[in-house]
């Protein structure tokens, strides 16, 4: 059993802290945000993440999971410390490392024995070295420490599952002792034969960017393929499925849509471009993926305008789905954001519904009419656009929708509805790469 501190209680920190305590370790999650810690102490989970409350409650009840806003105390009492604070995109597009470096300073000042410091936050390649320099600078009593890069591969909405059943765990370090500590931390996975990739810090840092940027590239690829399908009369679903049946390609992350969003892909692709640029290297494929993604989001707005076939001024549009993907209330870089901006600029009235993300969007766009049910969001609309592939939307009663809308027009940017059914009900529709009905 290890004594572990996790600094940062965002979705990565909280999921990791809860998961590590579930492995049987004694974990203290620390955050300088006292409000967040108060809520956690009262049993409230500040983010929407399926399964997280259960695993937190279980380990809190077992006395293995604690919360504190006293970060220095959490560090002093722990042998393994995870840095899991945010690395938002800074003004110049690069990751903002202020929080990571501040935590490194606090850790350096509170070293009081041999400790292993692991970075989970996504940080540019080469940050590990900078963190070690800070740790050493503030380590007045020269306590020994090991440094590890241990990137996360958690998808929002299935983060708990991803943490408990990862495809691999990446441990970047320079000391064999550090690998041994992490093998202990991840022992239940290790004995279950989850591959533990032991490598150096720079390789671990690179793996994270290489993986996310590749997935982003795959999505942009299928989105551009979908656009081609529209022009030549092909069905992108059959194309993607058949491509994916080739084991070298795999069918995953080949779903066309309104462009990728979220807290990782947009930020990580831009950061990777920044890293390549800083080293004087071109990264044309990722540049193209980013550009294609921005184009895809704009293309959805153009599609909607075309579907309405008239000025959007004074029209009412129903938006179904605000989160960047289902099972999350996160709206960061969501395709709904440029769509709402476009519609507002054009003078349309927006009615919107998301099963969990209404509140997250309200602070960005207070003038949108947020509805509690999809039926209310589509009522008396001139067109409806689906932007998130929530299961709830797959099961909508389209006949009912037909009766509620003013004009039966539907843009399905996630390709989740039956074109046959829409056509039978008299909807004019469009989607991504499957064919339109004017
Ligand atoms: C991602 C990575 O998957 C995860 O490993 C990483 O550590 C964090 O970033 P996340 O951002 O939570 O996870 O969501 P993900 O499921 O990867 O989806 C990202 C975006 O791509 C979403 O907007 C989603 O709608 C879009 N997407 C995904 C597609 O448009 N098509 C696909 O086939 C898959």
Tab-separated table of C-alpha atoms and ligand atoms in Angstrom:
chain	number	residue	atom	x	y	z
A	1	UNK	CA	0.000	0.000	0.000
A	2	UNK	CA	1.358	3.393	-1.002
A	3	UNK	CA	0.536	6.823	0.404
A	4	UNK	CA	-0.436	8.847	-2.646
A	5	UNK	CA	-1.284	12.524	-3.184
A	6	UNK	CA	-3.058	13.732	-6.309
A	7	UNK	CA	-2.793	17.480	-6.816
A	8	UNK	CA	-5.662	18.851	-8.923
A	9	UNK	CA	-9.224	17.566	-8.704
A	10	UNK	CA	-10.397	18.111	-12.280
A	11	UNK	CA	-11.644	15.131	-14.192
A	12	UNK	CA	-8.144	13.647	-14.611
A	13	UNK	CA	-7.119	14.169	-10.961
A	14	UNK	CA	-10.388	13.058	-9.461
A	15	UNK	CA	-10.747	9.965	-11.645
A	16	UNK	CA	-7.082	9.024	-11.084
A	17	UNK	CA	-7.287	9.631	-7.317
A	18	UNK	CA	-10.467	7.589	-7.001
A	19	UNK	CA	-9.067	4.835	-9.240
A	20	UNK	CA	-5.765	4.589	-7.355
A	21	UNK	CA	-7.612	4.408	-4.019
A	22	UNK	CA	-9.735	1.631	-5.523
A	23	UNK	CA	-6.483	-0.246	-6.206
A	24	UNK	CA	-6.056	-0.269	-2.402
A	25	UNK	CA	-3.750	2.701	-1.833
A	26	UNK	CA	-4.239	5.522	0.649
A	27	UNK	CA	-4.996	8.584	-1.486
A	28	UNK	CA	-5.380	12.245	-0.641
A	29	UNK	CA	-6.698	14.510	-3.398
A	30	UNK	CA	-5.583	18.108	-2.938
A	31	UNK	CA	-6.671	21.302	-4.637
A	32	UNK	CA	-6.225	24.996	-3.862
A	33	UNK	CA	-9.859	25.531	-4.923
A	34	UNK	CA	-11.451	25.440	-1.467
A	35	UNK	CA	-14.996	25.489	-2.885
A	36	UNK	CA	-14.356	22.374	-4.912
A	37	UNK	CA	-12.835	20.592	-1.921
A	38	UNK	CA	-15.789	21.616	0.281
A	39	UNK	CA	-18.192	20.141	-2.266
A	40	UNK	CA	-16.160	16.936	-2.475
A	41	UNK	CA	-16.075	16.681	1.329
A	42	UNK	CA	-19.865	16.907	1.279
A	43	UNK	CA	-20.053	14.012	-1.146
A	44	UNK	CA	-20.785	16.156	-4.192
A	45	UNK	CA	-18.981	15.429	-7.488
A	46	UNK	CA	-18.240	18.702	-9.286
A	47	UNK	CA	-18.197	17.134	-12.774
A	48	UNK	CA	-20.529	14.833	-14.670
A	49	UNK	CA	-18.668	11.571	-15.213
A	50	UNK	CA	-20.505	8.221	-15.242
A	51	UNK	CA	-19.470	5.883	-12.422
A	52	UNK	CA	-17.321	8.475	-10.657
A	53	UNK	CA	-19.645	9.087	-7.716
A	54	UNK	CA	-19.886	5.370	-6.965
A	55	UNK	CA	-16.124	4.850	-6.927
A	56	UNK	CA	-15.510	8.034	-4.889
A	57	UNK	CA	-18.202	7.154	-2.332
A	58	UNK	CA	-16.941	3.593	-2.023
A	59	UNK	CA	-13.362	4.625	-1.293
A	60	UNK	CA	-14.269	7.553	0.946
A	61	UNK	CA	-16.406	5.138	3.006
A	62	UNK	CA	-13.476	2.705	3.180
A	63	UNK	CA	-11.268	5.552	4.488
A	64	UNK	CA	-8.870	5.246	1.531
A	65	UNK	CA	-9.797	8.502	-0.205
A	66	UNK	CA	-9.484	11.901	1.454
A	67	UNK	CA	-9.758	15.494	0.215
A	68	UNK	CA	-7.914	18.594	1.332
A	69	UNK	CA	-7.105	22.131	0.246
A	70	UNK	CA	-3.864	21.937	2.229
A	71	UNK	CA	-1.642	20.960	-0.708
A	72	UNK	CA	1.684	21.165	1.216
A	73	UNK	CA	0.377	18.840	3.949
A	74	UNK	CA	-0.855	16.336	1.333
A	75	UNK	CA	2.602	16.363	-0.268
A	76	UNK	CA	4.472	15.953	3.005
A	77	UNK	CA	2.442	12.910	4.052
A	78	UNK	CA	2.739	11.082	0.696
A	79	UNK	CA	5.405	8.950	-1.011
A	80	UNK	CA	3.954	9.277	-4.504
A	81	UNK	CA	2.620	12.593	-5.792
A	82	UNK	CA	0.659	12.991	-9.018
A	83	UNK	CA	0.481	16.376	-10.706
A	84	UNK	CA	-2.958	16.487	-12.355
A	85	UNK	CA	-3.694	20.188	-12.722
A	86	UNK	CA	-5.008	21.823	-15.888
A	87	UNK	CA	-2.833	22.914	-18.801
A	88	UNK	CA	-5.216	25.199	-20.693
A	89	UNK	CA	-4.324	26.630	-24.041
A	90	UNK	CA	-2.492	29.919	-23.574
A	91	UNK	CA	-2.951	33.058	-25.688
A	92	UNK	CA	-0.296	31.958	-28.200
A	93	UNK	CA	-1.829	28.487	-28.654
A	94	UNK	CA	0.765	26.738	-26.486
A	95	UNK	CA	-0.187	24.890	-23.291
A	96	UNK	CA	-0.210	27.224	-20.273
A	97	UNK	CA	2.013	25.535	-17.682
A	98	UNK	CA	1.590	28.069	-14.868
A	99	UNK	CA	-0.367	25.665	-12.646
A	100	UNK	CA	2.003	22.728	-13.299
A	101	UNK	CA	5.061	24.812	-12.406
A	102	UNK	CA	3.359	26.243	-9.311
A	103	UNK	CA	2.614	22.714	-8.076
A	104	UNK	CA	6.215	21.669	-8.822
A	105	UNK	CA	7.414	24.569	-6.654
A	106	UNK	CA	5.087	23.559	-3.812
A	107	UNK	CA	6.289	19.958	-4.086
A	108	UNK	CA	9.950	21.069	-4.118
A	109	UNK	CA	9.430	23.114	-0.961
A	110	UNK	CA	7.702	20.238	0.816
A	111	UNK	CA	9.999	17.351	0.002
A	112	UNK	CA	10.778	15.562	3.261
A	113	UNK	CA	11.956	12.092	2.271
A	114	UNK	CA	12.254	9.983	-0.871
A	115	UNK	CA	9.274	10.763	-3.089
A	116	UNK	CA	8.177	9.898	-6.616
A	117	UNK	CA	6.654	12.796	-8.519
A	118	UNK	CA	4.489	11.858	-11.502
A	119	UNK	CA	3.019	14.189	-14.072
A	120	UNK	CA	-0.415	13.170	-15.395
A	121	UNK	CA	-1.296	16.547	-16.880
A	122	UNK	CA	-0.681	16.750	-20.620
A	123	UNK	CA	2.484	18.793	-20.937
A	124	UNK	CA	4.674	19.688	-23.923
A	125	UNK	CA	7.603	17.425	-24.636
A	126	UNK	CA	10.540	18.596	-22.534
A	127	UNK	CA	8.414	19.812	-19.611
A	128	UNK	CA	9.602	16.936	-17.403
A	129	UNK	CA	13.088	18.397	-17.427
A	130	UNK	CA	11.769	21.839	-16.476
A	131	UNK	CA	9.708	20.341	-13.635
A	132	UNK	CA	12.831	18.553	-12.314
A	133	UNK	CA	14.759	21.851	-12.404
A	134	UNK	CA	12.025	23.536	-10.332
A	135	UNK	CA	11.860	20.615	-7.890
A	136	UNK	CA	15.632	20.810	-7.388
A	137	UNK	CA	15.622	24.590	-7.044
A	138	UNK	CA	13.172	24.551	-4.125
A	139	UNK	CA	14.474	21.323	-2.565
A	140	UNK	CA	16.588	23.195	0.011
A	141	UNK	CA	17.478	20.079	2.022
A	142	UNK	CA	18.391	18.015	-1.068
A	143	UNK	CA	15.902	15.213	-0.450
A	144	UNK	CA	16.149	12.527	-3.136
A	145	UNK	CA	13.220	12.244	-5.549
A	146	UNK	CA	12.293	10.350	-8.714
A	147	UNK	CA	10.490	11.946	-11.611
A	148	UNK	CA	7.947	10.125	-13.791
A	149	UNK	CA	5.877	11.086	-16.806
A	150	UNK	CA	2.664	9.076	-16.545
A	151	UNK	CA	0.266	10.470	-19.176
A	152	UNK	CA	-3.448	9.799	-18.976
A	153	UNK	CA	-5.547	8.427	-21.819
A	154	UNK	CA	-8.948	9.039	-20.263
A	155	UNK	CA	-11.915	9.842	-22.427
A	156	UNK	CA	-14.510	12.061	-20.848
A	157	UNK	CA	-17.683	10.087	-20.338
A	158	UNK	CA	-15.824	6.797	-19.933
A	159	UNK	CA	-12.903	8.017	-17.840
A	160	UNK	CA	-13.538	5.650	-14.916
A	161	UNK	CA	-13.716	2.643	-17.221
A	162	UNK	CA	-10.626	3.833	-19.116
A	163	UNK	CA	-8.714	4.225	-15.837
A	164	UNK	CA	-9.674	0.803	-14.494
A	165	UNK	CA	-9.192	-1.012	-17.827
A	166	UNK	CA	-6.530	0.844	-19.799
A	167	UNK	CA	-5.024	-0.438	-23.048
A	168	UNK	CA	-1.607	0.390	-21.597
A	169	UNK	CA	0.053	2.395	-18.825
A	170	UNK	CA	2.977	4.569	-19.876
A	171	UNK	CA	5.742	5.204	-17.351
A	172	UNK	CA	8.514	7.536	-18.445
A	173	UNK	CA	11.399	7.765	-15.986
A	174	UNK	CA	15.150	7.576	-15.762
A	175	UNK	CA	15.570	5.595	-12.521
A	176	UNK	CA	14.688	1.887	-12.230
A	177	UNK	CA	13.386	2.638	-8.713
A	178	UNK	CA	10.720	4.877	-10.257
A	179	UNK	CA	9.442	2.057	-12.494
A	180	UNK	CA	9.193	-0.168	-9.408
A	181	UNK	CA	7.121	2.457	-7.541
A	182	UNK	CA	4.696	2.841	-10.456
A	183	UNK	CA	4.440	-0.933	-10.882
A	184	UNK	CA	3.318	-0.978	-7.255
A	185	UNK	CA	0.809	1.841	-7.741
A	186	UNK	CA	-0.710	0.076	-10.756
A	187	UNK	CA	-0.280	-3.394	-9.276
A	188	UNK	CA	-3.832	-4.675	-9.942
A	189	UNK	CA	-3.423	-3.752	-13.609
A	190	UNK	CA	0.121	-5.028	-13.768
A	191	UNK	CA	-0.820	-8.462	-12.453
A	192	UNK	CA	-3.753	-8.442	-14.897
A	193	UNK	CA	-1.243	-8.182	-17.720
A	194	UNK	CA	-2.069	-4.647	-18.801
A	195	UNK	CA	1.069	-3.604	-20.690
A	196	UNK	CA	3.184	-1.209	-18.634
A	197	UNK	CA	5.411	0.620	-21.077
A	198	UNK	CA	8.595	1.644	-19.287
A	199	UNK	CA	10.524	4.236	-21.205
A	200	UNK	CA	12.278	7.559	-20.760
A	201	UNK	CA	10.469	10.786	-19.869
A	202	UNK	CA	10.636	12.364	-23.347
A	203	UNK	CA	9.264	9.230	-25.017
A	204	UNK	CA	6.351	9.082	-22.563
A	205	UNK	CA	5.583	12.759	-23.150
A	206	UNK	CA	5.704	12.194	-26.918
A	207	UNK	CA	3.459	9.091	-26.822
A	208	UNK	CA	0.642	11.177	-25.403
A	209	UNK	CA	0.762	13.769	-28.195
A	210	UNK	CA	1.409	11.156	-30.859
A	211	UNK	CA	-1.704	9.209	-29.814
A	212	UNK	CA	-4.101	12.135	-29.518
A	213	UNK	CA	-2.904	13.849	-32.691
A	214	UNK	CA	-3.225	10.592	-34.629
A	215	UNK	CA	-6.813	10.107	-33.472
A	216	UNK	CA	-7.594	13.708	-34.397
A	217	UNK	CA	-6.029	13.079	-37.792
A	218	UNK	CA	-8.189	10.001	-38.255
A	219	UNK	CA	-11.349	12.002	-37.519
A	220	UNK	CA	-10.380	14.813	-39.898
A	221	UNK	CA	-9.602	12.216	-42.527
A	222	UNK	CA	-13.040	10.606	-42.326
A	223	UNK	CA	-14.719	14.027	-42.182
A	224	UNK	CA	-13.035	15.082	-45.411
A	225	UNK	CA	-13.854	11.674	-46.896
A	226	UNK	CA	-17.499	12.253	-45.895
A	227	UNK	CA	-17.457	15.576	-47.724
A	228	UNK	CA	-16.158	13.831	-50.822
A	229	UNK	CA	-18.836	11.134	-50.442
A	230	UNK	CA	-21.482	13.861	-50.477
A	231	UNK	CA	-20.208	15.141	-53.785
A	232	UNK	CA	-19.798	11.801	-55.539
A	233	UNK	CA	-22.927	10.151	-54.140
A	234	UNK	CA	-21.172	7.600	-51.898
A	235	UNK	CA	-22.272	6.573	-48.386
A	236	UNK	CA	-19.509	7.334	-45.894
A	237	UNK	CA	-20.848	4.816	-43.362
A	238	UNK	CA	-20.276	1.918	-45.711
A	239	UNK	CA	-16.907	3.386	-46.718
A	240	UNK	CA	-15.799	3.778	-43.077
A	241	UNK	CA	-17.085	0.385	-41.985
A	242	UNK	CA	-15.388	-1.383	-44.846
A	243	UNK	CA	-12.144	0.551	-44.388
A	244	UNK	CA	-12.275	-0.323	-40.688
A	245	UNK	CA	-12.623	-4.034	-41.366
A	246	UNK	CA	-8.995	-3.905	-42.456
A	247	UNK	CA	-7.196	-4.696	-39.205
A	248	UNK	CA	-4.469	-2.209	-40.060
A	249	UNK	CA	-7.003	0.625	-40.061
A	250	UNK	CA	-9.568	-0.396	-37.348
A	251	UNK	CA	-13.128	0.981	-37.359
A	252	UNK	CA	-12.633	3.124	-34.248
A	253	UNK	CA	-12.547	6.919	-34.543
A	254	UNK	CA	-13.839	6.765	-38.074
A	255	UNK	CA	-17.224	8.341	-37.321
A	256	UNK	CA	-17.770	11.457	-39.387
A	257	UNK	CA	-19.311	14.396	-37.572
A	258	UNK	CA	-19.298	18.136	-37.029
A	259	UNK	CA	-15.568	18.210	-36.179
A	260	UNK	CA	-13.770	17.098	-33.038
A	261	UNK	CA	-13.906	19.149	-29.847
A	262	UNK	CA	-13.243	18.707	-26.157
A	263	UNK	CA	-10.439	19.555	-23.819
A	264	UNK	CA	-7.791	17.417	-25.531
A	265	UNK	CA	-7.747	17.039	-29.308
A	266	UNK	CA	-7.968	20.723	-30.292
A	267	UNK	CA	-5.463	21.739	-27.615
A	268	UNK	CA	-3.064	18.827	-28.092
A	269	UNK	CA	-2.921	19.120	-31.880
A	270	UNK	CA	-2.163	22.849	-31.629
A	271	UNK	CA	0.425	22.199	-28.909
A	272	UNK	CA	2.098	19.523	-31.034
A	273	UNK	CA	2.292	21.965	-33.924
A	274	UNK	CA	3.864	24.500	-31.559
A	275	UNK	CA	6.423	21.928	-30.385
A	276	UNK	CA	7.341	20.958	-33.960
A	277	UNK	CA	7.591	24.626	-34.932
A	278	UNK	CA	9.853	25.349	-31.952
A	279	UNK	CA	12.167	22.619	-33.215
A	280	UNK	CA	12.077	23.964	-36.749
A	281	UNK	CA	10.172	20.944	-38.059
A	282	UNK	CA	7.087	20.951	-40.246
A	283	UNK	CA	4.141	18.761	-39.213
A	284	UNK	CA	2.006	19.055	-42.320
A	285	UNK	CA	-0.378	16.186	-41.563
A	286	UNK	CA	-1.441	17.616	-38.202
A	287	UNK	CA	-1.620	21.127	-39.627
A	288	UNK	CA	-4.043	19.782	-42.207
A	289	UNK	CA	-6.055	17.910	-39.550
A	290	UNK	CA	-6.510	21.113	-37.527
A	291	UNK	CA	-7.447	23.147	-40.583
A	292	UNK	CA	-9.874	20.491	-41.817
A	293	UNK	CA	-11.497	20.435	-38.383
A	294	UNK	CA	-12.093	24.165	-38.358
A	295	UNK	CA	-13.482	23.895	-41.884
A	296	UNK	CA	-15.796	21.079	-40.813
A	297	UNK	CA	-17.365	23.181	-38.078
A	298	UNK	CA	-17.987	26.019	-40.546
A	299	UNK	CA	-19.335	23.556	-43.080
A	300	UNK	CA	-22.076	22.519	-40.616
A	301	UNK	CA	-23.257	26.135	-40.397
A	302	UNK	CA	-23.292	26.430	-44.191
A	303	UNK	CA	-25.261	23.168	-44.424
A	304	UNK	CA	-27.885	24.477	-42.026
A	305	UNK	CA	-28.235	27.711	-43.944
A	306	UNK	CA	-28.622	25.787	-47.163
A	307	UNK	CA	-31.204	23.467	-45.632
A	308	UNK	CA	-33.288	26.445	-44.523
A	309	UNK	CA	-32.812	27.835	-48.032
A	310	UNK	CA	-33.682	31.353	-47.008
A	311	UNK	CA	-32.322	34.034	-44.691
A	312	UNK	CA	-31.824	32.850	-41.112
A	313	UNK	CA	-32.830	36.284	-39.828
A	314	UNK	CA	-35.896	35.883	-37.634
A	315	UNK	CA	-35.951	32.086	-37.966
A	316	UNK	CA	-36.068	29.768	-34.941
A	317	UNK	CA	-33.522	26.950	-34.863
A	318	UNK	CA	-33.601	24.016	-32.453
A	319	UNK	CA	-30.209	22.675	-31.348
A	320	UNK	CA	-30.106	19.166	-29.904
A	321	UNK	CA	-26.823	18.534	-28.085
A	322	UNK	CA	-24.409	21.092	-26.681
A	323	UNK	CA	-21.685	18.912	-25.136
A	324	UNK	CA	-18.651	18.136	-27.329
A	325	UNK	CA	-19.647	14.462	-27.088
A	326	UNK	CA	-22.190	12.371	-25.157
A	327	UNK	CA	-21.880	11.397	-21.474
A	328	UNK	CA	-20.317	14.693	-20.463
A	329	UNK	CA	-21.410	18.208	-19.541
A	330	UNK	CA	-18.204	19.604	-21.065
A	331	UNK	CA	-18.759	22.109	-23.866
A	332	UNK	CA	-15.122	23.057	-24.460
A	333	UNK	CA	-14.479	23.428	-28.210
A	334	UNK	CA	-17.881	21.864	-28.841
A	335	UNK	CA	-19.253	22.086	-32.378
A	336	UNK	CA	-22.255	23.815	-30.811
A	337	UNK	CA	-20.184	26.925	-30.041
A	338	UNK	CA	-19.411	28.043	-33.626
A	339	UNK	CA	-22.949	27.004	-34.617
A	340	UNK	CA	-24.540	29.227	-31.936
A	341	UNK	CA	-22.198	32.102	-32.840
A	342	UNK	CA	-23.132	31.773	-36.500
A	343	UNK	CA	-26.865	31.662	-35.810
A	344	UNK	CA	-26.696	34.643	-33.464
A	345	UNK	CA	-24.759	36.616	-36.056
A	346	UNK	CA	-27.440	35.785	-38.598
A	347	UNK	CA	-30.213	36.957	-36.282
A	348	UNK	CA	-31.848	33.572	-35.602
A	349	UNK	CA	-33.538	32.624	-32.335
A	350	UNK	CA	-31.998	29.507	-30.763
A	351	UNK	CA	-33.814	26.941	-28.678
A	352	UNK	CA	-31.408	24.331	-27.288
A	353	UNK	CA	-31.504	21.142	-25.289
A	354	UNK	CA	-28.747	18.944	-23.907
A	355	UNK	CA	-29.413	16.199	-21.339
A	356	UNK	CA	-26.634	17.526	-19.056
A	357	UNK	CA	-24.744	20.437	-20.662
A	358	UNK	CA	-27.372	23.240	-20.699
A	359	UNK	CA	-25.818	24.904	-17.668
A	360	UNK	CA	-22.251	24.675	-19.023
A	361	UNK	CA	-23.346	26.481	-22.194
A	362	UNK	CA	-25.552	29.043	-20.470
A	363	UNK	CA	-22.550	30.973	-19.139
A	364	UNK	CA	-21.181	31.377	-22.693
A	365	UNK	CA	-24.479	32.142	-24.424
A	366	UNK	CA	-27.078	33.405	-21.922
A	367	UNK	CA	-29.431	34.581	-24.685
A	368	UNK	CA	-30.103	31.056	-26.004
A	369	UNK	CA	-33.421	29.562	-24.838
A	370	UNK	CA	-32.425	26.450	-22.888
A	371	UNK	CA	-35.062	23.725	-22.693
A	372	UNK	CA	-35.545	20.836	-20.313
A	373	UNK	CA	-36.741	18.360	-22.969
A	374	UNK	CA	-35.956	17.845	-26.635
A	375	UNK	CA	-39.648	18.301	-27.413
A	376	UNK	CA	-39.487	21.891	-26.133
A	377	UNK	CA	-36.313	22.671	-28.069
A	378	UNK	CA	-37.842	21.661	-31.425
A	379	UNK	CA	-41.234	23.318	-30.856
A	380	UNK	CA	-42.152	25.841	-33.607
A	381	UNK	CA	-38.680	25.728	-35.147
A	382	UNK	CA	-37.788	26.345	-38.778
A	383	UNK	CA	-35.003	23.743	-38.624
A	384	UNK	CA	-33.460	21.349	-36.106
A	385	UNK	CA	-29.769	20.464	-35.879
A	386	UNK	CA	-28.342	17.511	-33.940
A	387	UNK	CA	-24.816	18.240	-32.724
A	388	UNK	CA	-24.142	15.593	-30.051
A	389	UNK	CA	-24.811	11.867	-30.437
A	390	UNK	CA	-26.643	11.342	-27.157
A	391	UNK	CA	-28.540	8.038	-27.137
A	392	UNK	CA	-31.646	9.953	-26.159
A	393	UNK	CA	-31.647	11.555	-29.622
A	394	UNK	CA	-31.354	8.188	-31.336
A	395	UNK	CA	-34.616	7.167	-29.728
A	396	UNK	CA	-36.637	10.339	-30.446
A	397	UNK	CA	-40.173	9.894	-31.724
A	398	UNK	CA	-39.764	11.542	-35.131
A	399	UNK	CA	-43.474	11.584	-35.793
A	400	UNK	CA	-43.905	13.650	-32.654
A	401	UNK	CA	-41.070	15.910	-33.789
A	402	UNK	CA	-42.810	16.350	-37.134
A	403	UNK	CA	-45.909	17.597	-35.322
A	404	UNK	CA	-43.985	19.980	-33.074
A	405	UNK	CA	-41.777	21.785	-35.617
A	406	UNK	CA	-42.948	24.647	-37.818
A	407	UNK	CA	-40.957	23.400	-40.818
A	408	UNK	CA	-39.695	19.806	-41.043
A	409	UNK	CA	-35.984	20.368	-41.725
A	410	UNK	CA	-33.278	18.437	-39.928
A	411	UNK	CA	-29.489	18.548	-40.043
A	412	UNK	CA	-28.100	15.384	-38.451
A	413	UNK	CA	-24.372	16.120	-38.004
A	414	UNK	CA	-23.859	12.813	-36.154
A	415	UNK	CA	-25.695	10.591	-38.650
A	416	UNK	CA	-27.802	8.983	-35.932
A	417	UNK	CA	-31.305	9.139	-37.427
A	418	UNK	CA	-32.866	6.943	-40.084
A	419	UNK	CA	-32.919	8.779	-43.392
A	420	UNK	CA	-35.746	6.503	-44.527
A	421	UNK	CA	-37.915	7.463	-41.573
A	422	UNK	CA	-37.154	11.163	-41.975
A	423	UNK	CA	-38.043	11.006	-45.660
A	424	UNK	CA	-41.264	9.110	-44.971
A	425	UNK	CA	-42.316	11.823	-42.523
A	426	UNK	CA	-41.635	14.546	-45.075
A	427	UNK	CA	-38.495	16.015	-43.518
A	428	UNK	CA	-35.970	17.812	-45.667
A	429	UNK	CA	-32.674	16.626	-44.225
A	430	UNK	CA	-28.931	16.707	-44.463
A	431	UNK	CA	-26.148	14.827	-42.650
A	432	UNK	CA	-22.423	14.222	-42.997
A	433	UNK	CA	-21.555	12.125	-46.010
A	434	UNK	CA	-24.727	10.061	-46.440
A	435	UNK	CA	-26.952	11.944	-48.813
A	436	UNK	CA	-29.482	14.743	-48.624
A	437	UNK	CA	-33.175	15.180	-49.256
A	438	UNK	CA	-33.974	18.734	-50.226
B	1	LIG	C1	-9.601	12.180	-25.876
B	1	LIG	C2	-8.834	10.860	-26.056
B	1	LIG	O1	-9.693	9.892	-26.653
B	1	LIG	C3	-8.274	10.402	-24.740
B	1	LIG	O2	-7.532	9.218	-24.923
B	1	LIG	C4	-7.385	11.542	-24.255
B	1	LIG	O3	-6.546	11.248	-23.247
B	1	LIG	C5	-8.237	12.763	-24.002
B	1	LIG	O4	-8.782	13.140	-25.254
B	1	LIG	P1	-12.020	12.944	-25.122
B	1	LIG	O5	-11.582	14.314	-25.546
B	1	LIG	O6	-12.664	12.785	-23.807
B	1	LIG	O7	-10.767	11.948	-25.125
B	1	LIG	O8	-13.065	12.413	-26.203
B	1	LIG	P2	-13.057	11.448	-27.481
B	1	LIG	O9	-14.026	10.364	-27.244
B	1	LIG	O10	-11.709	11.056	-27.873
B	1	LIG	O11	-13.692	12.438	-28.586
B	1	LIG	C6	-13.046	13.647	-28.951
B	1	LIG	C7	-13.844	14.362	-30.026
B	1	LIG	O12	-13.781	13.659	-31.257
B	1	LIG	C8	-15.330	14.523	-29.741
B	1	LIG	O13	-15.751	15.805	-30.167
B	1	LIG	C9	-15.985	13.436	-30.568
B	1	LIG	O14	-17.319	13.725	-30.916
B	1	LIG	C10	-15.077	13.434	-31.777
B	1	LIG	N1	-15.075	12.148	-32.504
B	1	LIG	C11	-14.574	11.030	-31.922
B	1	LIG	C12	-15.545	12.096	-33.812
B	1	LIG	O15	-16.010	13.106	-34.372
B	1	LIG	N2	-15.479	10.909	-34.485
B	1	LIG	C13	-14.976	9.782	-33.928
B	1	LIG	O16	-14.931	8.755	-34.614
B	1	LIG	C14	-14.520	9.838	-32.598
